[in-house]
Amino acid sequence: AAKKLGFGSKRTMRLAQDLYEGIDIGIDGATGLITYMRTDSTRVSEVAAQGARDVLRQQFGETFLAAGPQLYPSGKANAQDAHEGVRPTDPARRPEQVQRYLTADQFRLYQLIWQRFMASQMAPAVFDTTTVDFDIPAGGRQYLFRATGSVVKFQGFLALYKEAREEGDAKALEDEQALPPLEQGERVPVVAITSAQRFTEPPPRFSEASLVKELERLGIGRPSTYASIISVLAERRYVVVEQRRFFPTPLGETVDHARHGARGPAPGLAPVPLT
């Protein structure tokens, strides 16, 4: 939701709570539209997976389905696996069917959950990837330049859902452009050769999405506490948010320095950088 919709974690969890507790959707009355949202489980029940496949078969056809139901068992030893992963309670309940009963933000979040869950039961996308190497002689030396392009041969899940990406994320195949037609041994004119010096850059500053991912990686907190952890950083003025990225304030840097100063972090507790 942070990447795709620009929602903060607190806003996301509040909207998810509404969708979970129930929305009056007309003839069916108050209905919970999503499963329990405070979980880091990825597990899907076979009944839910089969229900999604039935809907997808009608909408896209058999060729867009994964080879079989995708159940995604939680592989992490410390995952809260008492619940399924977050998914629509009824895959047949399309977002457009309930849109008139939801606020704009509720609809956008439900649509995201529905699309991502349904896409998880679809076939992989297939790409034709081409790499071209150019041998360019210059100044008595031979230089190798490389260009890569890809073309979507079969959309698969991309027909329904495309992942959002942030600064620092790896480039996706679907974002690459196709190369023009070329023949082996063809002479391609050099327009220009530009040299540039690059220095090692620090990783991008945390966004809410990347910070939650880092908290999860370090085993700090749970899905039920991520929103409150992030809220405290801003409410106590340890950080300010600019262009959806966290920047430490002088107070935050002072607190971090005092906590990890001469004594270092507490035993067994890894320091969490504010940048």
XYZ file of C-alpha atoms in Angstrom:
275
model
C 0.000 0.000 0.000
C 2.919 2.345 0.700
C 4.507 1.666 -2.677
C 1.402 1.379 -4.817
C -1.033 3.784 -3.165
C 1.195 6.110 -1.149
C -0.552 5.120 2.109
C 1.278 5.295 5.436
C 1.261 2.199 7.655
C -1.139 3.746 10.180
C -3.596 4.720 7.458
C -3.297 1.311 5.819
C -4.024 -0.593 9.035
C -7.004 1.631 9.855
C -8.533 0.983 6.437
C -7.732 -2.736 6.662
C -9.461 -2.862 10.054
C -12.620 -1.455 8.456
C -12.492 -4.005 5.645
C -11.929 -6.836 8.135
C -14.617 -5.849 10.642
C -17.244 -5.538 7.939
C -18.834 -3.169 5.457
C -22.567 -2.952 4.717
C -22.695 -4.102 1.091
C -26.417 -4.014 0.520
C -28.392 -7.246 0.408
C -25.634 -9.212 2.185
C -25.493 -6.713 5.080
C -22.309 -6.115 7.059
C -19.644 -8.334 5.501
C -15.961 -8.755 6.265
C -14.194 -8.255 2.950
C -10.664 -9.382 3.919
C -9.149 -11.918 6.274
C -7.271 -10.971 9.454
C -4.702 -8.331 8.539
C -2.279 -8.403 11.502
C -0.328 -11.397 10.265
C 2.936 -12.007 8.465
C 1.782 -15.393 7.187
C 1.704 -16.059 3.452
C -0.253 -19.313 3.725
C -3.365 -19.696 1.558
C -6.085 -22.296 2.121
C -6.766 -24.698 -0.718
C -10.440 -23.650 -0.737
C -9.499 -19.970 -1.235
C -6.935 -20.804 -3.912
C -9.456 -22.936 -5.785
C -12.080 -20.195 -5.523
C -9.642 -17.701 -7.025
C -8.806 -20.104 -9.854
C -12.499 -20.528 -10.694
C -12.908 -16.749 -11.020
C -9.710 -16.378 -13.054
C -10.721 -19.206 -15.377
C -13.903 -17.320 -16.253
C -12.124 -13.965 -16.650
C -8.878 -14.918 -18.417
C -9.105 -18.545 -19.478
C -7.214 -21.692 -18.534
C -3.868 -20.599 -20.021
C -3.529 -17.784 -17.465
C -3.806 -20.128 -14.459
C -0.819 -21.467 -12.531
C -0.205 -25.186 -12.992
C -2.024 -25.904 -9.724
C -3.308 -24.148 -6.586
C -0.561 -21.981 -5.085
C -0.664 -22.312 -1.273
C 2.521 -20.429 -0.281
C 3.291 -22.127 3.063
C 5.090 -19.794 5.468
C 8.771 -20.658 5.339
C 9.858 -18.477 8.281
C 10.298 -20.223 11.608
C 9.017 -17.221 13.609
C 6.047 -16.366 11.376
C 2.669 -15.837 13.070
C 1.005 -18.651 11.169
C -2.241 -18.875 13.138
C -3.963 -17.054 10.278
C -3.817 -17.188 6.501
C -2.101 -14.479 4.538
C -4.150 -11.347 3.943
C -6.641 -12.041 1.144
C -10.246 -11.281 0.130
C -12.714 -13.420 2.055
C -14.513 -14.253 -1.193
C -12.420 -14.169 -4.381
C -15.631 -13.899 -6.426
C -16.385 -10.514 -4.842
C -14.747 -8.242 -7.403
C -13.703 -4.733 -6.352
C -16.047 -3.046 -8.832
C -18.990 -4.961 -7.339
C -18.520 -3.396 -3.897
C -17.038 -0.036 -4.914
C -20.247 1.928 -4.297
C -20.300 0.779 -0.657
C -16.698 1.807 0.085
C -14.897 5.081 0.543
C -12.308 5.890 -2.119
C -9.428 4.758 0.138
C -11.224 1.581 1.251
C -11.867 0.682 -2.375
C -8.255 1.263 -3.423
C -6.927 -0.932 -0.615
C -9.466 -3.697 -1.231
C -8.673 -3.599 -4.951
C -4.954 -3.919 -4.187
C -5.506 -6.913 -1.867
C -7.866 -8.585 -4.356
C -5.604 -8.065 -7.357
C -2.448 -9.204 -5.595
C -4.110 -12.324 -4.214
C -5.687 -13.241 -7.529
C -2.400 -12.645 -9.369
C -0.712 -15.068 -6.972
C -2.784 -17.887 -8.507
C -1.896 -16.970 -12.100
C 0.785 -18.282 -14.426
C 4.210 -16.620 -14.549
C 4.899 -14.018 -17.197
C 7.196 -15.106 -20.033
C 9.785 -12.754 -21.541
C 12.013 -12.861 -24.585
C 15.280 -11.325 -23.416
C 17.997 -10.288 -25.843
C 21.547 -9.226 -25.016
C 23.725 -7.589 -27.661
C 27.494 -7.113 -27.235
C 29.240 -4.397 -29.237
C 32.993 -4.654 -29.823
C 34.194 -1.087 -30.403
C 37.833 -0.357 -31.274
C 39.129 2.985 -30.010
C 42.648 4.277 -29.402
C 44.259 0.958 -30.259
C 42.120 -0.894 -27.723
C 38.941 -2.953 -27.961
C 35.986 -2.002 -25.775
C 32.930 -4.117 -25.032
C 29.550 -2.426 -24.682
C 26.394 -4.338 -23.841
C 22.706 -3.587 -24.351
C 19.825 -5.678 -23.007
C 16.161 -5.569 -23.914
C 13.122 -7.735 -23.309
C 9.707 -8.326 -24.841
C 6.685 -9.800 -23.071
C 5.775 -13.036 -24.851
C 3.013 -14.029 -22.435
C 1.533 -11.665 -19.847
C 0.566 -14.234 -17.219
C -0.137 -12.495 -13.908
C 0.894 -9.134 -15.414
C -2.494 -9.078 -17.130
C -3.943 -8.325 -13.696
C -1.232 -6.936 -11.429
C 2.120 -5.190 -11.730
C 4.344 -4.694 -8.697
C 5.248 -1.145 -7.703
C 8.923 -0.331 -7.233
C 10.870 2.257 -5.289
C 14.328 3.766 -5.541
C 16.868 1.054 -4.836
C 14.635 -1.799 -6.034
C 15.942 -3.989 -8.833
C 14.664 -3.155 -12.296
C 11.914 -5.484 -13.495
C 12.022 -7.270 -16.835
C 8.710 -5.726 -17.870
C 10.280 -2.261 -17.524
C 13.005 -2.961 -20.081
C 12.552 -1.743 -23.632
C 12.844 -3.900 -26.708
C 16.018 -3.632 -28.786
C 15.709 -2.674 -32.456
C 16.233 -5.439 -35.067
C 19.957 -6.279 -35.373
C 22.052 -8.848 -37.214
C 25.190 -10.560 -35.974
C 28.249 -8.767 -37.349
C 26.244 -5.652 -38.243
C 28.207 -2.405 -37.980
C 26.399 0.059 -35.767
C 27.585 3.689 -35.872
C 28.874 5.141 -32.617
C 27.034 8.338 -31.790
C 29.160 9.256 -28.760
C 31.283 7.730 -26.005
C 30.996 9.495 -22.675
C 33.172 8.649 -19.692
C 31.798 9.229 -16.213
C 33.288 8.728 -12.775
C 30.980 7.148 -10.205
C 31.435 6.885 -6.464
C 29.891 4.419 -4.069
C 26.610 5.841 -2.839
C 24.838 5.051 0.426
C 21.637 3.013 0.214
C 18.475 5.084 -0.279
C 16.800 6.408 2.853
C 14.029 4.321 4.320
C 10.479 4.734 3.125
C 7.645 3.247 5.197
C 7.631 0.204 2.932
C 11.388 -0.431 3.119
C 11.465 0.268 6.875
C 8.745 -2.307 7.549
C 10.694 -4.770 5.400
C 13.846 -4.075 7.429
C 11.994 -4.454 10.744
C 10.701 -7.800 9.524
C 14.193 -8.894 8.416
C 15.686 -7.996 11.811
C 12.838 -9.662 13.711
C 11.791 -6.379 15.366
C 8.083 -6.078 16.087
C 5.172 -7.809 14.417
C 2.538 -6.814 11.841
C 0.407 -5.642 14.776
C 3.132 -3.215 15.941
C 4.787 -1.945 12.740
C 2.364 0.985 12.406
C 2.849 2.110 16.023
C 6.662 1.790 15.781
C 6.746 4.033 12.716
C 4.238 6.484 14.224
C 6.442 6.976 17.298
C 9.414 7.978 15.136
C 7.442 10.875 13.655
C 5.367 11.827 16.713
C 8.473 12.185 18.897
C 10.216 14.154 16.155
C 13.017 11.646 15.744
C 12.488 11.872 11.981
C 10.752 14.031 9.418
C 9.207 12.666 6.244
C 10.172 14.355 2.992
C 9.137 12.951 -0.375
C 7.958 9.802 1.453
C 11.441 9.175 2.915
C 12.606 9.362 6.536
C 15.252 11.946 7.437
C 16.644 12.005 11.000
C 16.190 15.216 12.978
C 18.940 16.580 15.273
C 16.925 15.097 18.167
C 16.824 11.695 16.470
C 20.561 11.748 15.801
C 21.245 12.750 19.435
C 19.052 9.929 20.773
C 20.649 7.413 18.405
C 24.148 8.581 19.380
C 23.333 8.403 23.102
C 21.898 4.894 22.753
C 24.781 3.543 20.676
C 27.548 5.773 22.044
C 30.551 4.618 24.014
C 28.806 1.549 25.403
C 27.385 0.361 22.077
C 24.003 -1.323 21.659
C 22.566 -3.632 24.284
C 23.787 -7.240 24.020
C 21.897 -9.141 21.354
C 20.177 -5.969 20.080
C 21.315 -4.835 16.653
C 21.397 -1.043 16.153
C 18.756 0.255 13.777
C 20.094 3.183 11.688
C 17.795 6.155 11.370
C 18.919 6.921 7.826
